[in-house]
Amino acid sequence: MTSSTTAAKPEALNFSDPQDLLLALQDLRHTVDQEGQATFEAWRSHIQRPEFLPSALNLAQYLALRRHDLRFLQAKLMPWGLSSLGRIEARVMPNLDAVIATLAVICGADPAAQNRPPIESFFEGNHLLRQNTEVLFGPASPSRRVRIMVTLPTQAATDDALVREMLRRGANCVRINCAHDTPATWQAMIAQVRRAEQDTGHRCKVMMDLGGPKIRTGPVFAPTGKARLFRGDSMVLWRQAPLPNPPSLAQAGESPPGEPIQTSCTVPEILDLLTVGTPVYIDDGKLRTQVIDTHYPVATGPEGILLQVTHARPKGVKLRPEKGLNFPNTVLPLSPLTEKDLQDLDFVALHADIVGYSFVQTAADIERLQQELPGIYSRSMYNRFPVPDGGYRWAHFPATTMS
């Protein structure tokens, strides 16, 4: 379908006339349907669970809708008492069809002839969302809609009162970080959770977060009196741990006067992929930087990557060793599954309700995890992976969720 809205800018149309508004909405619906269907077909081969198909199609349609600037159209719908399309996530086509049907009746069309979605199916998307959330995290508390996830410390393996109090205070899910402790400790933690469930009467899901590649900062060296990084400051990432001269400074964790704060990356080959302007996030994004020089020279060590801080707390951020490094716009030459993760999966598959999986870049990474999970468990477990901050992984995020 082609209408006058395709050739003309929305501002040029007479939206005080409901007929023009109807034509614009019909044109939008047609575009969203075509673009959404094309995206859905690209995903279809990756979708292993048939029950995901309706939600996948709705997500594809939502992404197609959000490619369009709806602000002008939304403002014109409101005076007619119609939905502004602001809460459309769970029902893209039913919502568009409902608004179009009502607007057509305003324009004089026969109400019985309109393609209005049935009332019972209009909220089907919301129902699926509630249902899937309950399967994943358990039922919500009567007093709140959100769920609470708590990361268990090592202490939870031996402190039954601590775990019991977590459940009493509303924890719906506990997280075990597989980068720390041992299977014996994890087993003790889970046993404490199960006992606390019996004591409190509250069901609690267990998520086990695979450690993944350790992409972290190395030893940190700072000039005397320069302990924190602020927006606009510079710092250096070395391809190997820096060794300032003289050695006494290295022992004190200091770098020569006048040089930036410096550290290294535990996976140095990643640094060869960086270009000027590439973002680098440190410590879960508490410190955000971008590359301003990929061959920064220093007499006391090899060339490094010079970064400029683009985001930090007003009081600054103290750079510390063993903090995570994230490269959101960079395709990392790494598998999200390490040899340790593969060993841990045997335990995780037996004891966890949810598996946490970081450093996911494409749908192939999800498929690899599903292949590695032992037989029956790959069909009964749920994957959880962090929402990316942007760049390459964000562009692939919708397709990744389809697996």
XYZ file of N, CA and C in Angstrom, residues 25 36 69 77 100 103 146 151 162 174 176 181 186 213 244 255 264 288 319 329 348 363 380:
69
model
N -1.615 6.434 9.446
C -1.523 5.238 10.285
C -1.545 3.961 9.450
N 8.890 -5.785 9.701
C 8.879 -6.756 10.790
C 8.913 -8.184 10.281
N 10.222 7.907 13.576
C 9.982 8.965 14.559
C 8.479 9.187 14.649
N -2.637 12.209 17.440
C -3.624 11.216 17.872
C -4.316 11.628 19.165
N -6.453 2.209 14.263
C -6.924 2.395 12.880
C -8.422 2.140 12.785
N -10.319 5.061 14.362
C -10.201 6.253 13.525
C -11.047 6.113 12.264
N 7.989 -6.184 40.976
C 9.357 -6.537 40.588
C 9.860 -7.725 41.399
N 23.099 -11.613 45.028
C 24.320 -12.401 44.833
C 24.784 -12.964 46.174
N 21.806 -16.115 57.442
C 21.941 -15.106 56.392
C 21.028 -15.424 55.216
N 18.536 -16.152 43.825
C 19.904 -15.913 44.285
C 20.860 -16.198 43.136
N 24.793 -17.154 42.045
C 26.090 -17.696 42.431
C 27.073 -17.369 41.314
N 34.915 -19.257 44.288
C 34.610 -20.440 45.093
C 34.749 -21.735 44.281
N 29.543 -24.091 46.213
C 28.266 -23.822 45.543
C 27.191 -24.793 46.039
N 35.457 -15.366 30.058
C 36.840 -14.882 29.938
C 37.127 -13.802 30.976
N 57.368 0.700 35.787
C 57.974 2.032 35.812
C 59.412 1.975 36.303
N 53.733 5.621 39.324
C 54.375 5.808 38.031
C 55.166 7.106 38.080
N 47.266 -2.521 32.776
C 47.363 -3.411 31.621
C 46.051 -4.159 31.445
N 34.063 5.302 32.050
C 33.910 5.149 30.599
C 34.967 6.001 29.904
N 40.988 3.812 40.040
C 41.252 2.643 39.214
C 41.948 1.577 40.054
N 31.992 -1.760 21.331
C 31.943 -1.626 19.876
C 32.927 -2.543 19.166
N 26.408 -26.969 36.974
C 25.355 -25.967 36.753
C 24.083 -26.623 36.222
N 24.097 -14.844 18.022
C 23.242 -16.000 18.287
C 24.055 -17.291 18.339
N 15.428 -27.574 29.460
C 14.669 -27.181 30.647
C 15.224 -25.958 31.350
